[in-house]
XYZ file of C-alpha atoms in Angstrom:
716
model
C -16.201 -26.807 -16.983
C -13.536 -29.485 -15.903
C -9.730 -29.240 -15.375
C -9.128 -31.816 -17.885
C -10.152 -29.789 -20.757
C -6.931 -28.632 -20.931
C -5.749 -28.188 -24.451
C -1.983 -27.816 -23.301
C -0.413 -29.864 -21.900
C 1.658 -28.626 -19.361
C 5.298 -28.094 -21.507
C 9.104 -27.120 -20.133
C 11.318 -24.723 -22.482
C 14.362 -24.042 -21.034
C 15.315 -19.992 -20.307
C 17.685 -20.135 -23.442
C 14.816 -21.316 -26.209
C 14.772 -19.910 -29.421
C 11.832 -17.593 -29.485
C 10.777 -19.233 -32.899
C 10.366 -22.636 -31.886
C 8.424 -21.196 -28.803
C 4.671 -20.660 -28.760
C 4.645 -16.280 -28.908
C 3.147 -14.585 -25.357
C -0.266 -13.634 -26.994
C 0.190 -14.403 -29.888
C -1.538 -16.065 -32.970
C -1.106 -19.848 -30.731
C -3.267 -17.307 -27.990
C -5.509 -15.721 -30.225
C -9.167 -16.344 -28.430
C -7.532 -18.698 -25.966
C -6.803 -18.843 -22.023
C -3.700 -19.006 -21.224
C -1.354 -19.080 -18.322
C 2.602 -18.778 -18.818
C 5.178 -18.986 -16.125
C 8.397 -17.779 -16.330
C 11.258 -18.405 -13.733
C 9.533 -17.395 -10.772
C 6.544 -19.405 -11.564
C 4.941 -16.132 -11.415
C 1.633 -16.578 -13.832
C 1.229 -14.215 -17.444
C -2.757 -14.892 -18.129
C -3.178 -13.964 -21.580
C -7.127 -14.330 -22.441
C -9.555 -13.031 -25.171
C -11.791 -10.627 -22.429
C -11.905 -9.528 -18.649
C -13.805 -12.390 -17.157
C -12.076 -14.683 -18.960
C -8.517 -13.602 -17.423
C -10.274 -13.201 -13.787
C -11.051 -17.307 -14.430
C -7.072 -17.907 -14.760
C -6.263 -15.652 -11.716
C -8.755 -17.512 -9.478
C -6.689 -20.953 -11.291
C -3.414 -19.606 -10.458
C -4.039 -18.200 -6.861
C -5.436 -21.864 -6.033
C -2.894 -23.779 -7.778
C -0.230 -21.093 -5.833
C -1.972 -20.943 -2.208
C -4.652 -24.139 -1.969
C -4.622 -23.978 1.007
C -3.772 -20.284 1.704
C -6.368 -19.170 -0.026
C -8.861 -21.390 1.332
C -8.439 -20.104 4.359
C -8.704 -16.800 3.485
C -12.244 -17.376 2.804
C -12.339 -19.636 5.961
C -11.665 -16.178 8.056
C -13.851 -14.746 6.254
C -16.719 -16.514 7.632
C -15.464 -16.406 10.592
C -14.319 -20.490 11.160
C -10.614 -19.833 11.348
C -10.092 -21.722 14.816
C -11.443 -24.517 12.900
C -8.789 -24.582 11.156
C -6.017 -22.372 13.238
C -7.522 -23.520 16.764
C -8.500 -21.720 19.632
C -5.972 -18.680 19.052
C -7.865 -17.800 16.294
C -11.784 -17.834 18.393
C -11.513 -13.874 18.655
C -10.514 -13.007 15.344
C -13.610 -15.455 14.536
C -15.899 -13.572 17.207
C -15.448 -10.148 15.718
C -15.478 -11.248 12.537
C -18.870 -12.294 13.044
C -19.508 -9.387 15.508
C -19.410 -7.040 11.929
C -21.106 -10.264 10.009
C -18.939 -9.500 6.449
C -20.188 -12.738 4.890
C -24.316 -11.936 6.293
C -23.093 -8.788 4.492
C -22.201 -9.657 1.113
C -24.653 -11.909 0.619
C -26.946 -8.655 0.855
C -25.069 -7.082 -1.227
C -24.251 -9.023 -3.794
C -27.104 -7.329 -5.730
C -25.179 -3.876 -5.115
C -22.125 -4.962 -7.693
C -21.970 -3.132 -9.751
C -22.150 -4.576 -13.732
C -18.777 -4.567 -14.643
C -17.290 -6.071 -12.236
C -19.908 -9.364 -11.270
C -19.018 -11.185 -14.857
C -15.751 -10.998 -13.492
C -16.254 -11.848 -10.165
C -18.553 -15.200 -10.917
C -15.675 -16.050 -13.335
C -12.931 -15.621 -10.504
C -14.683 -18.257 -8.337
C -15.734 -20.390 -11.460
C -11.694 -20.497 -12.143
C -10.708 -21.483 -8.319
C -14.011 -24.272 -8.146
C -12.383 -25.948 -11.607
C -9.244 -25.940 -9.515
C -10.069 -27.812 -6.856
C -12.485 -29.939 -9.434
C -10.089 -31.544 -11.161
C -7.296 -31.495 -8.353
C -9.209 -33.024 -6.059
C -5.719 -34.074 -3.659
C -5.509 -30.152 -2.801
C -8.564 -30.039 -0.992
C -8.017 -29.698 2.267
C -10.221 -31.629 4.383
C -11.364 -29.014 6.425
C -12.739 -27.354 3.431
C -14.943 -29.705 3.345
C -16.920 -29.843 -1.013
C -18.763 -27.207 -0.312
C -18.257 -24.684 -3.276
C -16.826 -21.155 -3.425
C -19.133 -18.305 -3.422
C -19.599 -14.865 -5.001
C -20.100 -13.439 -1.470
C -17.187 -15.084 0.194
C -14.706 -12.835 -1.672
C -16.829 -9.938 -1.452
C -16.452 -11.127 2.356
C -12.794 -11.338 2.448
C -12.237 -8.360 1.122
C -14.030 -6.543 3.647
C -12.179 -8.998 6.222
C -8.780 -7.828 4.713
C -9.305 -4.419 3.655
C -12.016 -2.661 5.978
C -9.963 -4.351 9.560
C -8.197 -1.080 8.994
C -11.084 0.749 9.714
C -12.446 -1.506 12.451
C -8.629 -1.459 14.269
C -8.604 2.519 14.327
C -12.322 1.993 16.274
C -10.066 -0.119 18.565
C -7.575 2.152 19.114
C -10.312 4.993 20.904
C -11.978 1.676 22.847
C -8.250 1.415 24.178
C -7.413 5.096 25.009
C -10.324 4.746 26.817
C -8.764 3.038 29.544
C -11.026 -0.207 28.418
C -8.564 -2.970 26.460
C -10.080 -5.838 25.400
C -7.651 -8.973 24.446
C -7.524 -9.085 20.550
C -4.254 -10.006 18.521
C -2.337 -7.416 17.575
C -1.414 -6.475 13.769
C 1.774 -5.252 11.997
C 1.238 -2.755 9.510
C 3.090 -0.577 7.975
C 4.744 0.401 4.387
C 6.432 3.064 2.689
C 5.666 4.492 -0.990
C 7.062 7.651 -3.139
C 6.518 9.058 -6.197
C 9.317 10.720 -8.085
C 7.567 13.613 -11.437
C 9.321 13.271 -15.100
C 11.194 16.900 -13.512
C 13.206 14.860 -11.405
C 13.932 11.542 -12.734
C 16.368 10.347 -14.939
C 14.017 8.263 -17.086
C 12.753 11.234 -18.435
C 9.233 10.021 -16.786
C 7.167 9.482 -13.367
C 8.507 6.650 -11.034
C 5.957 5.139 -8.766
C 7.823 3.443 -5.684
C 5.686 1.040 -3.909
C 6.735 -1.061 -0.846
C 3.837 -2.457 1.680
C 5.081 -3.647 5.083
C 2.648 -6.786 6.483
C 3.051 -9.510 8.113
C 4.453 -12.861 5.432
C 2.162 -15.218 6.754
C -1.334 -15.814 6.834
C -3.884 -13.329 5.062
C -1.412 -11.151 4.004
C 0.893 -13.849 1.925
C 1.048 -11.469 -1.634
C 0.785 -12.855 -4.697
C 2.445 -11.981 -7.861
C 0.862 -12.214 -11.800
C 0.715 -10.289 -14.787
C -2.499 -10.149 -17.356
C -3.591 -9.238 -20.697
C -7.133 -9.499 -20.742
C -9.566 -7.258 -22.369
C -9.229 -4.158 -20.587
C -7.578 -5.779 -17.610
C -3.676 -5.340 -18.741
C -1.152 -4.876 -16.213
C 1.266 -6.531 -13.580
C 1.319 -6.464 -10.033
C -0.101 -8.184 -6.144
C -2.831 -8.922 -5.004
C -4.024 -11.263 -1.999
C -5.668 -15.397 -2.883
C -9.281 -14.195 -2.228
C -9.046 -11.279 -4.604
C -10.103 -10.891 -8.359
C -8.435 -7.492 -9.154
C -4.815 -6.375 -9.400
C -4.318 -4.759 -5.617
C -1.018 -2.613 -6.209
C 1.134 -2.169 -9.374
C 0.320 -0.764 -12.917
C -1.744 -1.222 -15.541
C -0.305 0.127 -19.120
C -0.692 3.990 -17.883
C -0.975 4.272 -14.638
C 0.577 2.843 -11.296
C -0.828 2.956 -7.550
C 0.703 2.672 -4.442
C -1.266 2.907 -0.758
C 0.157 2.993 2.591
C -1.301 2.752 6.826
C -2.012 5.922 7.752
C -5.367 7.950 7.032
C -8.436 10.275 8.561
C -10.724 8.731 11.263
C -13.264 6.076 9.682
C -14.543 4.817 13.297
C -15.448 5.626 16.669
C -16.711 3.874 20.051
C -19.693 4.978 21.542
C -20.346 4.574 25.239
C -24.048 3.028 26.149
C -25.436 3.151 29.847
C -27.248 0.139 30.747
C -30.392 -0.610 32.443
C -30.426 -1.974 35.588
C -33.686 -3.028 35.604
C -33.782 -4.497 31.920
C -31.338 -6.855 30.786
C -30.458 -6.436 27.274
C -31.230 -2.453 26.922
C -29.341 0.790 27.097
C -30.064 4.369 26.614
C -30.612 6.204 24.251
C -32.916 9.798 23.364
C -34.136 9.463 27.223
C -35.210 6.431 26.546
C -34.412 2.783 26.880
C -33.789 0.903 23.585
C -33.187 -3.160 23.340
C -29.973 -4.657 22.097
C -30.614 -6.868 19.173
C -28.889 -10.096 20.327
C -28.238 -13.275 17.527
C -25.538 -15.998 18.542
C -23.162 -17.997 16.767
C -21.685 -21.662 16.973
C -18.123 -21.176 16.358
C -16.006 -24.604 15.844
C -12.312 -24.556 17.484
C -10.142 -27.328 16.767
C -9.499 -30.260 19.024
C -12.886 -29.480 20.900
C -16.032 -31.763 19.854
C -18.686 -28.778 20.060
C -18.750 -25.446 18.968
C -18.341 -22.394 20.977
C -21.760 -20.920 21.178
C -20.917 -16.998 21.912
C -24.325 -13.986 22.314
C -23.309 -11.470 19.941
C -24.587 -7.858 20.372
C -25.336 -4.512 18.914
C -26.601 -1.549 19.427
C -27.943 1.265 16.463
C -24.383 2.107 16.824
C -23.138 -0.726 16.036
C -21.803 -3.924 17.475
C -20.969 -4.275 21.216
C -17.269 -5.173 21.076
C -16.703 -4.614 24.805
C -18.672 -4.220 28.853
C -17.057 -3.056 31.406
C -18.602 -0.746 34.607
C -21.946 -1.322 33.820
C -21.433 0.306 30.326
C -21.259 -1.795 26.415
C -19.125 -0.113 24.316
C -20.090 -0.154 20.807
C -17.897 0.063 17.385
C -19.377 2.116 14.824
C -17.640 2.165 11.451
C -18.276 3.672 8.277
C -18.109 0.986 6.349
C -20.980 -1.194 7.880
C -22.394 -2.296 4.996
C -20.371 -1.594 2.568
C -20.085 -3.722 -0.528
C -18.289 -1.770 -3.053
C -14.577 -2.204 -3.083
C -14.737 -4.504 -5.656
C -15.928 -1.875 -7.994
C -13.834 0.846 -7.182
C -11.180 -1.047 -7.532
C -12.219 -2.068 -11.161
C -12.022 2.052 -11.734
C -7.860 1.617 -10.986
C -7.907 -1.392 -13.081
C -9.080 0.831 -16.472
C -7.701 3.679 -15.111
C -5.556 5.937 -17.568
C -4.435 8.477 -15.081
C -4.489 9.958 -11.748
C -8.417 11.036 -13.083
C -9.219 7.916 -12.641
C -7.520 7.094 -9.072
C -9.223 10.649 -8.273
C -12.722 8.844 -9.257
C -12.155 5.291 -7.604
C -11.666 6.997 -4.985
C -14.511 9.448 -4.786
C -16.725 6.003 -4.266
C -15.376 6.311 -0.497
C -15.288 2.340 -0.413
C -11.785 1.910 -0.238
C -9.851 1.337 3.248
C -8.127 4.751 5.018
C -4.960 4.843 3.371
C -2.530 7.085 1.816
C -3.097 6.196 -2.005
C 0.275 7.470 -4.277
C -0.254 7.080 -8.061
C 1.660 8.136 -11.055
C 0.901 7.897 -14.941
C 2.524 8.538 -18.398
C 0.678 11.447 -18.720
C 3.623 12.337 -16.253
C 1.426 13.423 -12.756
C 1.987 11.908 -9.756
C -1.072 12.598 -6.782
C -1.495 11.598 -3.169
C -5.135 11.309 -1.007
C -5.233 10.622 2.326
C -8.525 9.175 1.392
C -10.827 6.735 3.751
C -15.026 7.062 4.073
C -15.489 9.606 6.581
C -17.836 10.421 8.650
C -18.355 14.644 9.469
C -18.838 14.643 12.897
C -19.939 17.333 15.505
C -18.743 19.111 17.161
C -18.600 18.994 20.950
C -16.691 15.677 21.368
C -13.218 14.214 21.863
C -13.679 11.667 18.854
C -9.924 9.822 19.672
C -12.407 8.308 22.644
C -15.587 6.837 23.906
C -17.784 9.251 23.602
C -21.772 9.123 24.401
C -23.767 6.706 22.542
C -26.935 8.332 24.732
C -27.713 11.162 22.791
C -28.350 11.894 19.114
C -26.463 15.057 19.335
C -23.279 12.447 19.361
C -24.809 10.766 15.524
C -23.159 11.193 12.453
C -24.170 14.051 10.009
C -23.550 12.386 6.740
C -19.850 11.748 4.960
C -17.374 14.232 3.731
C -16.998 13.723 0.338
C -13.316 12.944 -1.158
C -12.478 16.952 -2.004
C -12.191 17.069 1.052
C -10.032 14.824 2.297
C -6.328 15.848 2.043
C -4.366 15.920 -0.844
C -1.808 16.837 -3.591
C -1.407 16.910 -7.261
C 2.249 17.455 -8.598
C 3.742 19.204 -5.564
C 6.207 21.911 -7.126
C 9.836 20.533 -5.600
C 8.717 17.375 -8.110
C 8.419 14.357 -5.659
C 6.366 13.157 -2.721
C 6.675 10.085 0.111
C 4.456 8.104 2.507
C 6.394 5.638 4.704
C 3.480 5.938 7.047
C 4.490 9.788 8.441
C 1.402 12.673 8.265
C 1.375 14.225 4.930
C 2.853 17.871 6.436
C 6.535 15.998 5.952
C 5.791 13.736 3.493
C 8.012 17.009 1.610
C 9.966 19.959 3.111
C 7.413 22.839 3.086
C 4.224 20.184 2.028
C 1.649 22.507 1.799
C -1.029 19.790 3.675
C -0.912 21.266 6.603
C -3.092 20.080 10.318
C -4.660 23.605 10.615
C -6.488 23.342 7.036
C -8.532 20.546 7.736
C -10.552 19.072 10.920
C -8.344 16.578 12.813
C -9.859 13.587 11.720
C -9.899 14.059 8.399
C -6.440 14.700 8.535
C -5.242 11.645 10.762
C -6.732 8.782 13.039
C -5.502 9.730 16.571
C -3.926 6.092 16.047
C -0.932 7.291 13.579
C -0.031 9.077 16.420
C 0.170 12.864 17.025
C -1.598 15.211 14.186
C 1.758 16.454 12.360
C 5.483 17.944 12.921
C 7.012 14.866 13.105
C 8.348 11.912 11.585
C 9.920 8.538 11.371
C 12.908 7.473 10.220
C 12.282 5.309 7.218
C 10.888 8.882 6.060
C 13.053 10.770 6.681
C 15.366 9.034 5.677
C 13.486 8.593 2.330
C 13.190 12.364 2.304
C 17.227 12.822 2.829
C 17.467 10.814 -0.344
C 14.991 12.500 -2.706
C 15.865 15.952 -1.537
C 19.686 15.276 -2.936
C 18.964 13.675 -6.422
C 17.603 15.929 -8.698
C 17.998 13.070 -11.413
C 16.344 9.905 -10.119
C 17.945 6.459 -12.109
C 15.693 3.297 -12.357
C 18.924 2.152 -10.094
C 18.521 4.687 -7.416
C 15.152 4.766 -7.511
C 15.514 0.363 -6.406
C 18.624 1.183 -4.133
C 15.697 3.507 -2.639
C 13.086 1.225 -1.720
C 16.118 -1.567 -0.483
C 18.164 0.877 1.729
C 19.486 -0.598 4.275
C 21.441 2.383 6.325
C 19.205 4.175 9.355
C 18.725 7.288 9.107
C 20.893 9.560 11.733
C 22.930 6.315 12.199
C 26.365 8.878 11.828
C 25.534 10.789 14.198
C 25.005 7.758 16.605
C 28.851 7.668 15.302
C 30.544 10.445 16.330
C 28.092 10.443 19.679
C 29.764 7.532 20.452
C 32.840 9.011 19.361
C 33.065 11.483 22.061
C 32.638 9.318 24.683
C 34.826 7.892 26.043
C 34.835 4.588 25.453
C 37.978 2.205 27.359
C 37.887 -1.395 26.189
C 37.039 -2.750 23.544
C 39.169 -0.649 21.233
C 39.748 -3.024 18.144
C 35.772 -3.658 18.029
C 35.024 0.360 18.274
C 37.429 0.813 15.672
C 34.987 -1.514 13.258
C 32.241 0.429 14.112
C 33.579 3.785 13.635
C 35.223 2.720 9.302
C 31.471 0.919 9.431
C 29.662 3.119 6.648
C 26.255 3.010 8.267
C 24.829 0.601 6.362
C 23.308 -2.455 7.935
C 23.850 -4.675 5.482
C 23.678 -8.430 5.724
C 27.931 -8.569 4.961
C 28.702 -5.749 7.675
C 30.905 -6.614 10.763
C 30.005 -3.213 11.893
C 26.301 -3.054 10.867
C 26.386 -6.227 14.129
C 28.215 -4.262 16.282
C 26.125 -1.113 15.771
C 23.095 -3.302 16.658
C 24.759 -5.506 19.946
C 25.036 -1.710 20.672
C 21.890 -0.294 20.654
C 20.218 -3.380 21.773
C 21.720 -3.019 25.241
C 20.949 0.390 25.666
C 17.559 0.077 24.958
C 17.612 -2.665 27.693
C 19.770 -0.248 30.406
C 17.337 2.752 30.366
C 13.695 2.295 30.173
C 12.382 3.244 27.330
C 10.448 7.232 28.241
C 14.025 7.373 29.472
C 15.497 6.602 26.456
C 13.136 8.520 24.013
C 14.713 12.107 24.889
C 17.908 10.316 23.388
C 16.705 9.640 20.878
C 15.050 12.602 19.774
C 18.669 13.897 20.193
C 20.416 11.639 18.037
C 17.710 10.679 15.314
C 17.519 14.416 14.292
C 14.205 12.803 12.534
C 13.044 15.828 11.530
C 16.341 17.616 9.534
C 15.406 17.004 6.601
C 12.700 19.550 6.608
C 13.960 21.788 9.143
C 17.462 23.014 7.016
C 19.238 22.219 10.527
C 23.148 21.022 10.137
C 21.629 17.696 12.787
C 25.265 18.689 15.330
C 24.451 17.180 18.729
C 25.456 18.291 21.980
C 25.425 15.678 24.777
C 25.519 16.686 28.325
C 28.069 14.201 29.767
C 25.419 11.582 31.227
C 23.659 10.748 28.339
C 27.818 10.204 27.036
C 28.765 8.306 29.884
C 25.354 5.308 29.160
C 26.458 4.758 25.850
C 29.835 4.301 26.615
C 28.622 2.216 29.203
C 25.588 0.473 26.474
C 28.768 -0.063 23.927
C 31.077 -1.663 26.577
C 28.003 -4.007 27.833
C 27.144 -4.897 24.521
C 30.980 -6.477 23.732
C 31.032 -7.871 26.505
C 27.729 -9.562 25.879
C 28.787 -10.774 22.918
C 31.949 -12.272 24.008
C 29.415 -14.143 26.572
C 26.155 -15.362 23.511
C 29.649 -16.216 21.698
C 29.203 -13.917 18.722
C 32.547 -14.591 17.089
C 34.279 -10.723 15.903
C 34.679 -12.060 12.049
C 30.367 -12.600 12.883
C 28.484 -9.933 10.499
C 24.867 -8.612 10.601
C 23.930 -11.296 8.057
C 24.868 -13.924 10.842
C 21.914 -13.330 13.137
C 19.806 -11.446 10.704
C 18.660 -14.084 7.588
C 15.132 -14.415 5.709
C 14.090 -17.716 5.338
C 11.919 -20.631 4.674
C 11.492 -23.938 5.813
C 14.584 -25.433 6.932
C 16.764 -23.238 4.870
C 18.288 -19.101 5.650
C 19.792 -17.077 3.731
C 21.517 -13.508 5.191
C 19.747 -10.451 4.706
C 20.210 -6.368 5.666
C 18.039 -3.934 6.431
C 15.474 -3.592 9.109
C 16.290 -4.259 12.833
C 15.064 -4.048 15.918
C 15.675 -1.300 18.556
C 15.331 1.570 16.663
C 17.085 0.186 13.659
C 14.109 1.048 11.333
C 15.493 1.405 7.595
C 13.635 2.258 4.589
C 14.268 -1.619 3.598
C 11.937 -2.660 6.566
C 12.120 -6.607 7.973
C 10.450 -7.353 11.372
C 12.297 -10.228 12.327
C 11.288 -13.001 15.123
C 12.585 -13.660 18.265
C 16.506 -15.653 18.161
C 15.447 -19.186 17.176
C 17.252 -22.227 18.792
C 20.898 -20.950 17.413
C 20.176 -17.725 17.930
C 19.592 -16.464 14.334
C 16.262 -14.078 13.715
C 14.223 -14.894 10.669
C 12.586 -12.264 8.661
C 8.197 -12.235 9.551
C 7.070 -9.382 7.939
C 7.935 -6.130 6.870
C 8.735 -5.747 2.890
C 5.716 -7.695 1.082
C 5.641 -6.863 -2.610
C 8.409 -4.106 -3.353
C 7.808 -2.774 -6.591
C 9.048 -0.132 -8.939
C 7.256 1.467 -11.712
C 8.099 3.735 -13.997
C 5.713 4.883 -16.147
C 6.982 5.674 -19.560
C 5.764 4.410 -22.801
C 5.819 1.367 -22.334
C 5.758 1.380 -18.749
C 8.149 -0.749 -17.042
C 9.140 -2.342 -13.609
C 10.561 -4.484 -11.097
C 9.236 -6.265 -8.222
C 9.890 -8.636 -5.744
C 8.133 -10.950 -3.022
C 10.505 -11.461 0.134
C 9.976 -15.631 -0.264
C 8.533 -17.329 -3.328
C 5.182 -17.603 -4.926
C 4.397 -20.992 -4.155
C 3.246 -22.596 -1.198
C 4.025 -26.185 -2.457
C 7.910 -27.830 -0.899
C 8.981 -29.247 -3.684
C 8.064 -26.502 -5.861
C 11.488 -24.658 -6.945
C 9.876 -21.258 -6.294
C 8.915 -22.009 -2.871
C 11.380 -19.996 -1.262
C 14.033 -19.099 -4.615
C 13.213 -15.575 -4.332
C 14.049 -15.228 -0.168
C 17.730 -16.750 -1.817
C 18.033 -15.075 -4.969
C 16.212 -11.049 -4.487
C 15.312 -10.334 -1.278
C 19.001 -11.734 1.039
C 21.345 -10.231 -2.149
C 18.787 -7.101 -2.147
C 17.839 -6.727 -5.507
C 14.560 -6.859 -7.529
C 13.499 -8.808 -10.655
C 12.016 -7.306 -14.449
C 8.636 -7.948 -14.310
C 8.624 -9.116 -17.602
C 5.025 -7.848 -18.250
C 4.646 -7.872 -21.460
C 4.425 -10.028 -24.174
C 7.562 -9.063 -26.019
C 9.685 -9.169 -22.277
C 8.209 -12.704 -21.391
C 8.587 -14.292 -24.747
C 11.737 -16.231 -24.770
C 12.081 -16.074 -20.602
C 9.452 -18.359 -19.638
C 9.111 -21.619 -18.459
C 5.899 -23.221 -18.734
C 2.187 -22.704 -20.451
C -0.980 -23.876 -20.050
C -4.394 -23.915 -21.928
C -7.996 -22.707 -20.326
C -10.955 -24.664 -21.588
C -13.476 -23.595 -19.469
């Protein structure tokens, strides 16, 4: 296989080209061939005669769009990121080597299912063939080695099973042991609307992961028609399936939050026998191995000792005790098999089958199908734990009494099919507040099945995104496509009207013009909003004036996050001191505005931006200091010009209508390509993310006809 054997050179076509003058996607010209079309956003639409050929094209196209990031993802999975990124990645590499993602994957390749293996092999071949044909795109730090199948499995383990490992690290932290490890930002939104509440006469699914826009979590978008592999969505460079999206009859979404799938064991170290720990009344030897980790700029690799117990790798040593992290995914490599079941599924019953493999990482999984079903499971590989231990903190690992007792089958996990109110949402909230009167209450499940402690108290609480989603969905008995899009891009903080009313009672004595603008504001953090910027400045000042634990009671009163579930009016009675604090913060914020040279006519998007390279555009939504919105954006600190640019949040937003045929809309926050000279380097930032729009995916051949800009045939 060689890139030079491409049968048809790149053909550029204007968007207005007559369909009869151009090849018809999936038509006679494509029969028996592997073809990659590119639409006006640079998104690849793959047409291939079988699944393996489609996966080959997927590997090729990922390398074409993300030539460096794809290989950086594999370097991360190998525990070699520090060779490229420098010393800041060293500790992450140590964790990767401790859990031996690559070694486990090499040993586990033989367990990959027969249905998946040809796709995995072809995917790797597509990647290697691209670099062979484009040596100028092969980074010098990668060398000449070929990508192999175990690297793909290792990357899947690194990214997906890190949720479980991080849950275990949370146990360690709650136990007062705090190793220095990188902080990861994770959140997401999802909602499902059943046909009875849909103006489209079909189920609607909202898919909205919130991760970093850069690095290993930077999603790649595509459409595919290859044998039974049909659909649209996003995945990560290095992953050969639709990660989040839909096929011809089924759509699926995932958000952070899940059951407890990892624990930390405290091990007593022998004072007389170094390298041993007590277990069941005897001293047992640790397994110790060495790893050489290269660091960019350092002449010699750093050699580290990696220590493991029978419970798992030792992640900390303190006060003559070692702490070992045990994850239920330690030796698992079957995540691609589980995802393959999703790819080829026809209904939510196939989602249940995929989750029953216990290979998917701990998540809130939500799905909808063309039969009209909507389904939810708080899934994960959950150990059965003996009673008598606080599993949210390190437990005594010296006795067999604390050993796990097998796994909970997926039928024992938190799940819901077709709720009676015909909708549900999970914006990183516990299952009991996914909808009013949720039947998924904590008393029905073991604590560690209902939720990991890292995701907050077991139940009885919500967050601003979840409460706002319920507020909107509860008020809409006939959701249209546009209303679903408006919901997933909503920029109104929950409870904002109560904050405005409270300020109105606070007797502010100065800055009357600014106060009038804030009172007239519609409550939306829109990019062109003056009131939205003033609201941010006021809330920022309040957060800096008051310690978080003192501010929280006031926030609880005014946010009123449980009002959509309680039916309460949301009226708030503030103490005189609280009203005075609100007034003082507003006056201080307006004075500081003058000091910072924020003009009276400035709007929210003057400060908050979405950008790449040297260009940026105004953006609405998100916001720090308690200004969370469904349209979530996490911003950097101030740049030299005072602006703050989005860096994480809505990462790959999609709306799917499960009609016949399925229709879908999507957007990335920046652009499809990592090539600075590409028109798709930042086009979605400017034309979609900034104005809060989604694009039609045109995933079906008849939709794409007349709208593609390039066609390439791959001979392999």
